[in-house]
């Protein structure tokens, strides 16, 4: 009898274990089936982007709570190029009117050209960078940011840097900047080697990217007054320069143009723990003006000069792409949306989750893709510009219309 009872208990335990395992598998399958098909984790409240010729509008999510707020700036912005760290708003408000800093490394001859066309560049590439990001700068120099003639257009390049801080920082030098001695030596050596470094005497922090914006606009207006077009972006973007030049070919550089990934109705973040936290004392309106994602956008020489003047009259704001939207608003200019500017990367198509988005046939259709490593930038450039090139459905890039996942 005892033996029979032990066998029955053992059988009950085994059955319970089997049922528990089956239930766990069922729950896992249901969770897996409802998971997003994007290659990157979907952030809460973020609406999946679809190719469109219209600016991206933040809308109320389709959820039972009709009073839910639309996605805010933090959830619809890629990671910044510079780690933000804690932000002292009291200090910011005290120093917000300090907007003129010395230029420590200049490239005064950058836009004098090669003499073939009177020295006027057709395209100036300006890349936001930090001192420690030499690897990314090299990737840009060797790939999409190389200088010279591209499809007959004269291309020039500069990198925009502030002063790095850290151990070994010396006292302020003759220009008023304090910088670690090794960084000073390395950046001056890099400038002598490549003649593409612009260094200003403000701290290189996330919230000082606005200072890079206004100082670059002033520099370009002074040293590149005749430039036709300017592409400005981050060091972690891939740019198909050929497609960009095709887009610009019919445009008049004397007319206003600022094109990119346009965002409308972005709301300020009011949560103190957020890296994009903006208190109402700094910005009291409920939404930001229309702006182009700072990962990469293009503007005409005429707009460059007008923006440089307008930004001098706009109070500084600690988020650079939103600040530029404020300057555009002052000029009553609307940024132009273009579907080939992907400042949020390439989303995995839900209808074809098996596709790999890191494929030259995707990049061949676009102008800007944000969020690549230095190795990825170099590899994609070689895949697109190798001796054989990618085998794709279209014989030529398609940049004028919406991106087609079934191409």
mmCIF file of C-alpha atoms in Angstrom:
data_model
loop_
_atom_site.group_PDB
_atom_site.id
_atom_site.type_symbol
_atom_site.label_atom_id
_atom_site.label_comp_id
_atom_site.label_asym_id
_atom_site.label_seq_id
_atom_site.Cartn_x
_atom_site.Cartn_y
_atom_site.Cartn_z
ATOM 1 C CA UNK A 1 0.000 0.000 0.000
ATOM 2 C CA UNK A 2 2.806 2.416 0.871
ATOM 3 C CA UNK A 3 4.547 1.554 -2.383
ATOM 4 C CA UNK A 4 1.334 2.223 -4.361
ATOM 5 C CA UNK A 5 0.820 5.568 -2.607
ATOM 6 C CA UNK A 6 4.409 6.644 -3.334
ATOM 7 C CA UNK A 7 4.009 5.759 -7.008
ATOM 8 C CA UNK A 8 0.746 7.712 -7.191
ATOM 9 C CA UNK A 9 2.327 10.781 -5.556
ATOM 10 C CA UNK A 10 5.302 10.561 -7.893
ATOM 11 C CA UNK A 11 2.952 10.384 -10.873
ATOM 12 C CA UNK A 12 0.969 13.392 -9.609
ATOM 13 C CA UNK A 13 4.197 15.387 -9.182
ATOM 14 C CA UNK A 14 5.362 14.477 -12.680
ATOM 15 C CA UNK A 15 2.016 15.476 -14.179
ATOM 16 C CA UNK A 16 2.074 18.784 -12.293
ATOM 17 C CA UNK A 17 5.604 19.495 -13.561
ATOM 18 C CA UNK A 18 4.598 18.634 -17.136
ATOM 19 C CA UNK A 19 1.516 20.884 -17.004
ATOM 20 C CA UNK A 20 3.590 23.741 -15.550
ATOM 21 C CA UNK A 21 6.140 23.433 -18.353
ATOM 22 C CA UNK A 22 3.352 23.385 -20.961
ATOM 23 C CA UNK A 23 1.771 26.504 -19.438
ATOM 24 C CA UNK A 24 5.113 28.295 -19.428
ATOM 25 C CA UNK A 25 5.649 27.431 -23.101
ATOM 26 C CA UNK A 26 2.157 28.681 -23.969
ATOM 27 C CA UNK A 27 2.693 31.989 -22.176
ATOM 28 C CA UNK A 28 6.074 32.406 -23.837
ATOM 29 C CA UNK A 29 4.576 31.752 -27.278
ATOM 30 C CA UNK A 30 1.836 34.331 -26.684
ATOM 31 C CA UNK A 31 4.341 36.902 -25.491
ATOM 32 C CA UNK A 32 6.665 36.197 -28.403
ATOM 33 C CA UNK A 33 3.836 36.418 -30.913
ATOM 34 C CA UNK A 34 2.842 39.876 -29.708
ATOM 35 C CA UNK A 35 6.370 41.236 -29.620
ATOM 36 C CA UNK A 36 7.321 44.010 -32.034
ATOM 37 C CA UNK A 37 8.994 42.894 -35.247
ATOM 38 C CA UNK A 38 11.421 45.803 -35.249
ATOM 39 C CA UNK A 39 15.094 44.962 -34.984
ATOM 40 C CA UNK A 40 15.414 47.443 -32.116
ATOM 41 C CA UNK A 41 13.386 47.437 -28.875
ATOM 42 C CA UNK A 42 10.304 49.616 -29.185
ATOM 43 C CA UNK A 43 10.198 52.295 -26.503
ATOM 44 C CA UNK A 44 6.959 52.779 -24.550
ATOM 45 C CA UNK A 45 4.718 55.316 -26.218
ATOM 46 C CA UNK A 46 6.789 55.519 -29.372
ATOM 47 C CA UNK A 47 4.793 55.287 -32.571
ATOM 48 C CA UNK A 48 6.354 53.194 -35.330
ATOM 49 C CA UNK A 49 7.461 55.351 -38.240
ATOM 50 C CA UNK A 50 6.301 54.746 -41.792
ATOM 51 C CA UNK A 51 7.738 56.266 -44.946
ATOM 52 C CA UNK A 52 5.863 59.461 -45.788
ATOM 53 C CA UNK A 53 6.337 62.657 -47.713
ATOM 54 C CA UNK A 54 4.742 64.642 -44.887
ATOM 55 C CA UNK A 55 6.437 65.816 -41.700
ATOM 56 C CA UNK A 56 6.175 63.380 -38.828
ATOM 57 C CA UNK A 57 3.335 64.444 -36.520
ATOM 58 C CA UNK A 58 3.144 63.208 -32.952
ATOM 59 C CA UNK A 59 -0.332 61.762 -32.453
ATOM 60 C CA UNK A 60 -2.327 60.304 -29.575
ATOM 61 C CA UNK A 61 -1.736 56.516 -29.485
ATOM 62 C CA UNK A 62 -4.714 54.300 -30.317
ATOM 63 C CA UNK A 63 -5.324 53.015 -26.811
ATOM 64 C CA UNK A 64 -8.441 52.802 -24.612
ATOM 65 C CA UNK A 65 -7.311 55.802 -22.552
ATOM 66 C CA UNK A 66 -8.538 58.650 -24.732
ATOM 67 C CA UNK A 67 -6.791 61.182 -22.533
ATOM 68 C CA UNK A 68 -3.332 59.714 -23.109
ATOM 69 C CA UNK A 69 -0.715 62.285 -24.022
ATOM 70 C CA UNK A 70 1.168 62.119 -27.346
ATOM 71 C CA UNK A 71 4.758 60.910 -27.421
ATOM 72 C CA UNK A 72 7.235 63.498 -26.194
ATOM 73 C CA UNK A 73 10.669 64.592 -27.299
ATOM 74 C CA UNK A 74 12.583 61.963 -25.336
ATOM 75 C CA UNK A 75 10.761 59.034 -26.885
ATOM 76 C CA UNK A 76 11.193 60.225 -30.455
ATOM 77 C CA UNK A 77 14.817 61.301 -30.430
ATOM 78 C CA UNK A 78 17.876 59.104 -30.971
ATOM 79 C CA UNK A 79 20.614 58.936 -28.381
ATOM 80 C CA UNK A 80 22.687 62.141 -28.348
ATOM 81 C CA UNK A 81 26.221 62.086 -29.760
ATOM 82 C CA UNK A 82 27.634 63.298 -26.418
ATOM 83 C CA UNK A 83 26.655 61.757 -23.052
ATOM 84 C CA UNK A 84 24.563 64.428 -21.313
ATOM 85 C CA UNK A 85 25.226 63.821 -17.616
ATOM 86 C CA UNK A 86 23.580 65.879 -14.842
ATOM 87 C CA UNK A 87 22.445 69.310 -15.969
ATOM 88 C CA UNK A 88 22.524 72.375 -13.733
ATOM 89 C CA UNK A 89 19.632 74.548 -14.898
ATOM 90 C CA UNK A 90 20.397 77.297 -12.411
ATOM 91 C CA UNK A 91 23.894 77.544 -13.825
ATOM 92 C CA UNK A 92 22.488 77.379 -17.330
ATOM 93 C CA UNK A 93 20.073 80.247 -16.690
ATOM 94 C CA UNK A 94 22.896 82.350 -15.199
ATOM 95 C CA UNK A 95 25.181 81.755 -18.191
ATOM 96 C CA UNK A 96 22.631 81.384 -20.997
ATOM 97 C CA UNK A 97 23.506 84.758 -22.523
ATOM 98 C CA UNK A 98 27.191 83.825 -22.877
ATOM 99 C CA UNK A 99 27.217 82.926 -26.542
ATOM 100 C CA UNK A 100 30.553 84.118 -27.924
ATOM 101 C CA UNK A 101 33.582 81.881 -27.418
ATOM 102 C CA UNK A 102 37.029 82.082 -29.033
ATOM 103 C CA UNK A 103 37.931 79.846 -31.978
ATOM 104 C CA UNK A 104 40.986 77.847 -30.902
ATOM 105 C CA UNK A 105 41.593 75.937 -34.155
ATOM 106 C CA UNK A 106 40.439 77.461 -37.430
ATOM 107 C CA UNK A 107 40.440 76.440 -41.088
ATOM 108 C CA UNK A 108 40.294 79.854 -42.772
ATOM 109 C CA UNK A 109 41.175 78.501 -46.232
ATOM 110 C CA UNK A 110 38.673 75.630 -46.221
ATOM 111 C CA UNK A 111 36.288 77.175 -48.748
ATOM 112 C CA UNK A 112 38.847 78.655 -51.117
ATOM 113 C CA UNK A 113 38.553 75.456 -53.110
ATOM 114 C CA UNK A 114 40.934 73.941 -55.634
ATOM 115 C CA UNK A 115 40.907 76.863 -58.051
ATOM 116 C CA UNK A 116 38.814 75.034 -60.650
ATOM 117 C CA UNK A 117 35.627 76.995 -59.981
ATOM 118 C CA UNK A 118 36.695 80.203 -58.342
ATOM 119 C CA UNK A 119 37.064 78.374 -55.034
ATOM 120 C CA UNK A 120 33.354 78.078 -54.229
ATOM 121 C CA UNK A 121 32.376 74.642 -52.788
ATOM 122 C CA UNK A 122 29.168 73.086 -53.978
ATOM 123 C CA UNK A 123 28.756 71.190 -50.704
ATOM 124 C CA UNK A 124 30.272 71.769 -47.272
ATOM 125 C CA UNK A 125 30.003 68.819 -44.873
ATOM 126 C CA UNK A 126 29.934 69.833 -41.189
ATOM 127 C CA UNK A 127 30.061 66.970 -38.669
ATOM 128 C CA UNK A 128 29.480 67.319 -34.922
ATOM 129 C CA UNK A 129 32.185 65.396 -33.064
ATOM 130 C CA UNK A 130 34.016 65.169 -29.745
ATOM 131 C CA UNK A 131 37.755 64.995 -29.168
ATOM 132 C CA UNK A 132 37.808 61.300 -28.239
ATOM 133 C CA UNK A 133 35.907 60.260 -31.372
ATOM 134 C CA UNK A 134 38.922 60.045 -33.689
ATOM 135 C CA UNK A 135 37.824 56.627 -34.978
ATOM 136 C CA UNK A 136 34.500 58.003 -36.262
ATOM 137 C CA UNK A 137 36.209 61.010 -37.826
ATOM 138 C CA UNK A 138 38.541 58.684 -39.688
ATOM 139 C CA UNK A 139 35.600 56.599 -40.896
ATOM 140 C CA UNK A 140 33.887 59.730 -42.238
ATOM 141 C CA UNK A 141 37.096 60.974 -43.893
ATOM 142 C CA UNK A 142 37.648 57.666 -45.657
ATOM 143 C CA UNK A 143 34.057 57.164 -46.793
ATOM 144 C CA UNK A 144 31.149 59.535 -47.382
ATOM 145 C CA UNK A 145 32.913 62.638 -46.053
ATOM 146 C CA UNK A 146 35.948 62.537 -48.338
ATOM 147 C CA UNK A 147 36.891 65.860 -49.930
ATOM 148 C CA UNK A 148 37.308 66.577 -53.627
ATOM 149 C CA UNK A 149 35.122 66.179 -56.687
ATOM 150 C CA UNK A 150 32.038 63.969 -56.395
ATOM 151 C CA UNK A 151 29.868 63.718 -59.515
ATOM 152 C CA UNK A 152 31.447 66.980 -60.631
ATOM 153 C CA UNK A 153 30.629 68.794 -57.372
ATOM 154 C CA UNK A 154 33.343 70.244 -55.149
ATOM 155 C CA UNK A 155 32.969 68.874 -51.595
ATOM 156 C CA UNK A 156 34.687 70.190 -48.468
ATOM 157 C CA UNK A 157 34.559 68.901 -44.865
ATOM 158 C CA UNK A 158 34.926 70.199 -41.277
ATOM 159 C CA UNK A 159 34.442 68.646 -37.832
ATOM 160 C CA UNK A 160 32.918 70.746 -35.046
ATOM 161 C CA UNK A 161 34.431 70.325 -31.569
ATOM 162 C CA UNK A 162 34.348 71.945 -28.152
ATOM 163 C CA UNK A 163 36.928 71.701 -25.385
ATOM 164 C CA UNK A 164 37.207 68.262 -23.713
ATOM 165 C CA UNK A 165 37.523 68.299 -19.931
ATOM 166 C CA UNK A 166 39.176 65.745 -17.730
ATOM 167 C CA UNK A 167 42.213 64.841 -15.611
ATOM 168 C CA UNK A 168 45.240 66.880 -16.490
ATOM 169 C CA UNK A 169 43.271 70.014 -17.353
ATOM 170 C CA UNK A 170 45.562 72.995 -17.292
ATOM 171 C CA UNK A 171 44.726 76.597 -16.598
ATOM 172 C CA UNK A 172 43.164 78.760 -19.259
ATOM 173 C CA UNK A 173 45.468 79.417 -22.195
ATOM 174 C CA UNK A 174 45.868 82.604 -24.208
ATOM 175 C CA UNK A 175 42.474 82.106 -25.834
ATOM 176 C CA UNK A 176 40.709 81.611 -22.506
ATOM 177 C CA UNK A 177 40.182 77.842 -22.691
ATOM 178 C CA UNK A 178 41.267 75.177 -20.225
ATOM 179 C CA UNK A 179 42.072 71.848 -21.881
ATOM 180 C CA UNK A 180 43.998 68.699 -20.951
ATOM 181 C CA UNK A 181 47.490 69.057 -22.380
ATOM 182 C CA UNK A 182 47.381 65.768 -24.297
ATOM 183 C CA UNK A 183 44.113 66.730 -26.016
ATOM 184 C CA UNK A 184 45.540 70.082 -27.044
ATOM 185 C CA UNK A 185 48.553 68.385 -28.634
ATOM 186 C CA UNK A 186 46.491 65.664 -30.325
ATOM 187 C CA UNK A 187 43.878 68.012 -31.790
ATOM 188 C CA UNK A 188 46.493 70.407 -33.136
ATOM 189 C CA UNK A 189 48.344 67.458 -34.700
ATOM 190 C CA UNK A 190 45.095 66.167 -36.226
ATOM 191 C CA UNK A 191 44.360 69.626 -37.591
ATOM 192 C CA UNK A 192 47.793 69.830 -39.219
ATOM 193 C CA UNK A 193 47.309 66.374 -40.761
ATOM 194 C CA UNK A 194 43.772 66.779 -42.117
ATOM 195 C CA UNK A 195 42.973 70.536 -42.042
ATOM 196 C CA UNK A 196 39.367 69.884 -41.036
ATOM 197 C CA UNK A 197 39.149 70.576 -37.268
ATOM 198 C CA UNK A 198 37.183 73.529 -35.879
ATOM 199 C CA UNK A 199 37.628 73.853 -32.108
ATOM 200 C CA UNK A 200 35.867 76.402 -29.901
ATOM 201 C CA UNK A 201 36.572 77.309 -26.277
ATOM 202 C CA UNK A 202 33.338 76.018 -24.712
ATOM 203 C CA UNK A 203 32.916 72.725 -22.855
ATOM 204 C CA UNK A 204 31.952 69.898 -25.206
ATOM 205 C CA UNK A 205 28.722 68.723 -23.558
ATOM 206 C CA UNK A 206 25.338 67.632 -24.851
ATOM 207 C CA UNK A 207 23.599 70.847 -23.847
ATOM 208 C CA UNK A 208 26.359 72.910 -25.462
ATOM 209 C CA UNK A 209 25.543 71.486 -28.888
ATOM 210 C CA UNK A 210 23.503 74.668 -29.345
ATOM 211 C CA UNK A 211 26.747 76.613 -29.000
ATOM 212 C CA UNK A 212 28.222 74.476 -31.766
ATOM 213 C CA UNK A 213 25.203 75.377 -33.876
ATOM 214 C CA UNK A 214 25.515 79.138 -33.581
ATOM 215 C CA UNK A 215 29.320 79.170 -33.778
ATOM 216 C CA UNK A 216 29.331 77.031 -36.900
ATOM 217 C CA UNK A 217 26.693 79.233 -38.570
ATOM 218 C CA UNK A 218 28.791 82.300 -37.786
ATOM 219 C CA UNK A 219 31.993 80.591 -38.994
ATOM 220 C CA UNK A 220 30.449 79.393 -42.262
ATOM 221 C CA UNK A 221 28.937 82.811 -42.950
ATOM 222 C CA UNK A 222 32.357 84.416 -42.455
ATOM 223 C CA UNK A 223 34.679 81.855 -44.065
ATOM 224 C CA UNK A 224 32.352 80.139 -46.577
ATOM 225 C CA UNK A 225 30.074 82.983 -47.701
ATOM 226 C CA UNK A 226 29.657 81.586 -51.225
ATOM 227 C CA UNK A 227 29.024 77.935 -50.389
ATOM 228 C CA UNK A 228 26.085 76.493 -52.334
ATOM 229 C CA UNK A 229 24.810 73.929 -49.820
ATOM 230 C CA UNK A 230 25.756 72.643 -46.356
ATOM 231 C CA UNK A 231 25.121 69.184 -44.920
ATOM 232 C CA UNK A 232 25.255 69.162 -41.130
ATOM 233 C CA UNK A 233 25.018 65.990 -39.076
ATOM 234 C CA UNK A 234 26.417 63.663 -36.445
ATOM 235 C CA UNK A 235 29.514 61.508 -36.709
ATOM 236 C CA UNK A 236 27.452 58.295 -36.430
ATOM 237 C CA UNK A 237 25.461 58.756 -39.638
ATOM 238 C CA UNK A 238 25.918 57.190 -43.053
ATOM 239 C CA UNK A 239 25.344 59.591 -45.935
ATOM 240 C CA UNK A 240 24.876 58.590 -49.566
ATOM 241 C CA UNK A 241 26.559 61.651 -51.046
ATOM 242 C CA UNK A 242 25.561 60.731 -54.598
ATOM 243 C CA UNK A 243 21.876 60.694 -53.677
ATOM 244 C CA UNK A 244 22.258 63.916 -51.714
ATOM 245 C CA UNK A 245 23.852 65.659 -54.694
ATOM 246 C CA UNK A 246 21.097 64.363 -56.990
ATOM 247 C CA UNK A 247 18.513 65.811 -54.612
ATOM 248 C CA UNK A 248 20.325 69.163 -54.588
ATOM 249 C CA UNK A 249 21.063 69.328 -58.334
ATOM 250 C CA UNK A 250 17.798 71.088 -59.344
ATOM 251 C CA UNK A 251 17.810 73.361 -56.281
ATOM 252 C CA UNK A 252 18.835 77.008 -56.351
ATOM 253 C CA UNK A 253 21.336 77.780 -53.567
ATOM 254 C CA UNK A 254 20.093 81.377 -53.574
ATOM 255 C CA UNK A 255 16.648 80.167 -52.434
ATOM 256 C CA UNK A 256 15.697 79.029 -48.938
ATOM 257 C CA UNK A 257 16.013 75.330 -48.203
ATOM 258 C CA UNK A 258 16.374 73.242 -45.065
ATOM 259 C CA UNK A 259 15.451 69.589 -45.663
ATOM 260 C CA UNK A 260 15.602 66.525 -43.459
ATOM 261 C CA UNK A 261 13.544 64.345 -41.143
ATOM 262 C CA UNK A 262 10.971 66.916 -40.023
ATOM 263 C CA UNK A 263 9.214 66.535 -36.673
ATOM 264 C CA UNK A 264 6.049 68.367 -35.630
ATOM 265 C CA UNK A 265 4.297 68.813 -32.290
ATOM 266 C CA UNK A 266 7.066 67.414 -30.095
ATOM 267 C CA UNK A 267 6.343 68.097 -26.426
ATOM 268 C CA UNK A 268 8.938 69.180 -23.845
ATOM 269 C CA UNK A 269 9.832 66.593 -21.232
ATOM 270 C CA UNK A 270 8.874 67.713 -17.710
ATOM 271 C CA UNK A 271 10.243 64.673 -15.846
ATOM 272 C CA UNK A 272 13.362 65.601 -13.886
ATOM 273 C CA UNK A 273 14.991 62.199 -14.320
ATOM 274 C CA UNK A 274 15.001 62.547 -18.112
ATOM 275 C CA UNK A 275 18.121 63.621 -19.964
ATOM 276 C CA UNK A 276 15.851 65.882 -22.048
ATOM 277 C CA UNK A 277 14.175 67.466 -19.030
ATOM 278 C CA UNK A 278 13.127 71.048 -19.744
ATOM 279 C CA UNK A 279 11.438 72.969 -16.894
ATOM 280 C CA UNK A 280 8.655 75.410 -17.680
ATOM 281 C CA UNK A 281 10.895 78.262 -16.530
ATOM 282 C CA UNK A 282 13.119 77.525 -19.546
ATOM 283 C CA UNK A 283 10.332 76.751 -22.052
ATOM 284 C CA UNK A 284 6.715 77.321 -21.102
ATOM 285 C CA UNK A 285 4.887 76.439 -24.327
ATOM 286 C CA UNK A 286 3.220 73.005 -24.678
ATOM 287 C CA UNK A 287 4.966 71.986 -27.927
ATOM 288 C CA UNK A 288 8.179 72.739 -29.796
ATOM 289 C CA UNK A 289 8.213 74.389 -33.228
ATOM 290 C CA UNK A 290 8.784 72.236 -36.315
ATOM 291 C CA UNK A 291 12.417 71.130 -36.582
ATOM 292 C CA UNK A 292 14.602 68.768 -38.584
ATOM 293 C CA UNK A 293 16.214 65.890 -36.685
ATOM 294 C CA UNK A 294 19.767 66.874 -35.776
ATOM 295 C CA UNK A 295 21.212 63.563 -36.998
ATOM 296 C CA UNK A 296 21.516 65.014 -40.485
ATOM 297 C CA UNK A 297 19.938 67.738 -42.603
ATOM 298 C CA UNK A 298 20.880 69.918 -45.565
ATOM 299 C CA UNK A 299 20.451 73.648 -46.068
ATOM 300 C CA UNK A 300 21.165 76.145 -48.829
ATOM 301 C CA UNK A 301 23.766 78.891 -48.648
ATOM 302 C CA UNK A 302 21.010 81.492 -48.552
ATOM 303 C CA UNK A 303 19.303 79.821 -45.576
ATOM 304 C CA UNK A 304 22.660 79.391 -43.834
ATOM 305 C CA UNK A 305 23.284 83.133 -43.884
ATOM 306 C CA UNK A 306 19.719 83.995 -42.827
ATOM 307 C CA UNK A 307 19.816 81.452 -39.999
ATOM 308 C CA UNK A 308 23.106 82.817 -38.720
ATOM 309 C CA UNK A 309 21.502 86.226 -38.381
ATOM 310 C CA UNK A 310 18.208 84.952 -36.933
ATOM 311 C CA UNK A 311 19.861 82.738 -34.304
ATOM 312 C CA UNK A 312 21.611 85.799 -32.878
ATOM 313 C CA UNK A 313 18.161 87.121 -31.962
ATOM 314 C CA UNK A 314 16.777 83.890 -30.460
ATOM 315 C CA UNK A 315 17.380 83.054 -26.809
ATOM 316 C CA UNK A 316 19.646 80.029 -26.465
ATOM 317 C CA UNK A 317 17.932 76.706 -25.813
ATOM 318 C CA UNK A 318 19.763 73.604 -24.534
ATOM 319 C CA UNK A 319 18.545 71.205 -27.281
ATOM 320 C CA UNK A 320 20.223 72.102 -30.559
ATOM 321 C CA UNK A 321 17.789 70.811 -33.185
ATOM 322 C CA UNK A 322 14.816 72.362 -31.360
ATOM 323 C CA UNK A 323 16.760 75.634 -31.092
ATOM 324 C CA UNK A 324 17.293 75.616 -34.846
ATOM 325 C CA UNK A 325 13.540 75.101 -35.257
ATOM 326 C CA UNK A 326 13.029 78.252 -33.168
ATOM 327 C CA UNK A 327 15.356 80.165 -35.483
ATOM 328 C CA UNK A 328 13.438 78.877 -38.521
ATOM 329 C CA UNK A 329 10.199 79.931 -36.862
ATOM 330 C CA UNK A 330 11.568 83.464 -36.456
ATOM 331 C CA UNK A 331 12.326 83.524 -40.192
ATOM 332 C CA UNK A 332 8.861 82.066 -40.917
ATOM 333 C CA UNK A 333 10.514 79.191 -42.746
ATOM 334 C CA UNK A 334 9.198 75.647 -42.665
ATOM 335 C CA UNK A 335 11.702 72.775 -42.861
ATOM 336 C CA UNK A 336 11.105 70.501 -45.833
ATOM 337 C CA UNK A 337 10.495 66.805 -45.062
ATOM 338 C CA UNK A 338 12.265 64.172 -47.140
ATOM 339 C CA UNK A 339 11.662 60.429 -46.680
ATOM 340 C CA UNK A 340 15.270 59.493 -47.507
ATOM 341 C CA UNK A 341 16.572 61.196 -44.339
ATOM 342 C CA UNK A 342 16.324 58.462 -41.665
ATOM 343 C CA UNK A 343 17.567 60.084 -38.459
ATOM 344 C CA UNK A 344 15.974 57.243 -36.465
ATOM 345 C CA UNK A 345 17.630 54.485 -38.474
ATOM 346 C CA UNK A 346 15.904 51.923 -40.686
ATOM 347 C CA UNK A 347 12.948 50.219 -39.013
ATOM 348 C CA UNK A 348 12.381 46.527 -39.613
ATOM 349 C CA UNK A 349 9.369 46.175 -41.960
ATOM 350 C CA UNK A 350 6.597 44.367 -40.063
ATOM 351 C CA UNK A 351 5.486 42.587 -43.246
ATOM 352 C CA UNK A 352 8.951 41.110 -43.773
ATOM 353 C CA UNK A 353 10.628 40.553 -40.392
ATOM 354 C CA UNK A 354 13.130 38.169 -41.983
ATOM 355 C CA UNK A 355 14.817 41.012 -43.903
ATOM 356 C CA UNK A 356 18.123 42.370 -42.632
ATOM 357 C CA UNK A 357 18.040 46.164 -42.614
ATOM 358 C CA UNK A 358 21.843 46.401 -42.743
ATOM 359 C CA UNK A 359 21.760 45.689 -46.458
ATOM 360 C CA UNK A 360 23.280 47.877 -49.189
ATOM 361 C CA UNK A 361 20.039 47.690 -51.173
ATOM 362 C CA UNK A 362 18.299 49.598 -48.357
ATOM 363 C CA UNK A 363 21.055 52.190 -48.052
ATOM 364 C CA UNK A 364 21.293 52.586 -51.813
ATOM 365 C CA UNK A 365 17.829 54.190 -51.783
ATOM 366 C CA UNK A 366 18.435 56.662 -48.947
ATOM 367 C CA UNK A 367 20.362 59.847 -48.177
ATOM 368 C CA UNK A 368 20.984 59.713 -44.404
ATOM 369 C CA UNK A 369 20.837 56.816 -41.932
ATOM 370 C CA UNK A 370 21.573 57.576 -38.282
ATOM 371 C CA UNK A 371 23.081 55.370 -35.584
ATOM 372 C CA UNK A 372 25.982 53.428 -37.166
ATOM 373 C CA UNK A 373 29.311 52.458 -35.687
ATOM 374 C CA UNK A 374 32.540 53.469 -37.375
ATOM 375 C CA UNK A 375 32.985 49.904 -38.651
ATOM 376 C CA UNK A 376 29.427 49.841 -40.017
ATOM 377 C CA UNK A 377 29.961 53.124 -41.868
ATOM 378 C CA UNK A 378 33.155 51.854 -43.454
ATOM 379 C CA UNK A 379 31.635 48.466 -44.360
ATOM 380 C CA UNK A 380 28.461 49.936 -45.918
ATOM 381 C CA UNK A 381 30.538 52.349 -47.965
ATOM 382 C CA UNK A 382 32.613 49.468 -49.353
ATOM 383 C CA UNK A 383 29.501 47.402 -50.083
ATOM 384 C CA UNK A 384 27.939 50.259 -52.045
ATOM 385 C CA UNK A 385 31.062 51.514 -53.801
ATOM 386 C CA UNK A 386 32.998 48.303 -54.353
ATOM 387 C CA UNK A 387 34.056 47.159 -57.832
ATOM 388 C CA UNK A 388 30.849 45.161 -58.353
ATOM 389 C CA UNK A 389 28.333 46.993 -56.183
ATOM 390 C CA UNK A 390 25.173 45.487 -54.680
ATOM 391 C CA UNK A 391 22.730 43.455 -56.753
ATOM 392 C CA UNK A 392 19.408 45.216 -56.257
ATOM 393 C CA UNK A 393 16.068 45.413 -58.054
ATOM 394 C CA UNK A 394 16.400 49.045 -59.153
ATOM 395 C CA UNK A 395 19.183 49.980 -61.592
ATOM 396 C CA UNK A 396 19.352 53.475 -60.109
ATOM 397 C CA UNK A 397 18.747 54.900 -56.611
ATOM 398 C CA UNK A 398 15.250 56.181 -55.911
ATOM 399 C CA UNK A 399 15.450 59.260 -53.695
ATOM 400 C CA UNK A 400 12.596 61.477 -54.820
ATOM 401 C CA UNK A 401 9.676 59.421 -53.515
ATOM 402 C CA UNK A 402 8.768 57.372 -50.490
ATOM 403 C CA UNK A 403 11.038 54.484 -49.598
ATOM 404 C CA UNK A 404 9.553 51.172 -50.822
ATOM 405 C CA UNK A 405 10.139 48.099 -48.675
ATOM 406 C CA UNK A 406 9.133 45.801 -51.559
ATOM 407 C CA UNK A 407 11.827 47.165 -53.876
#
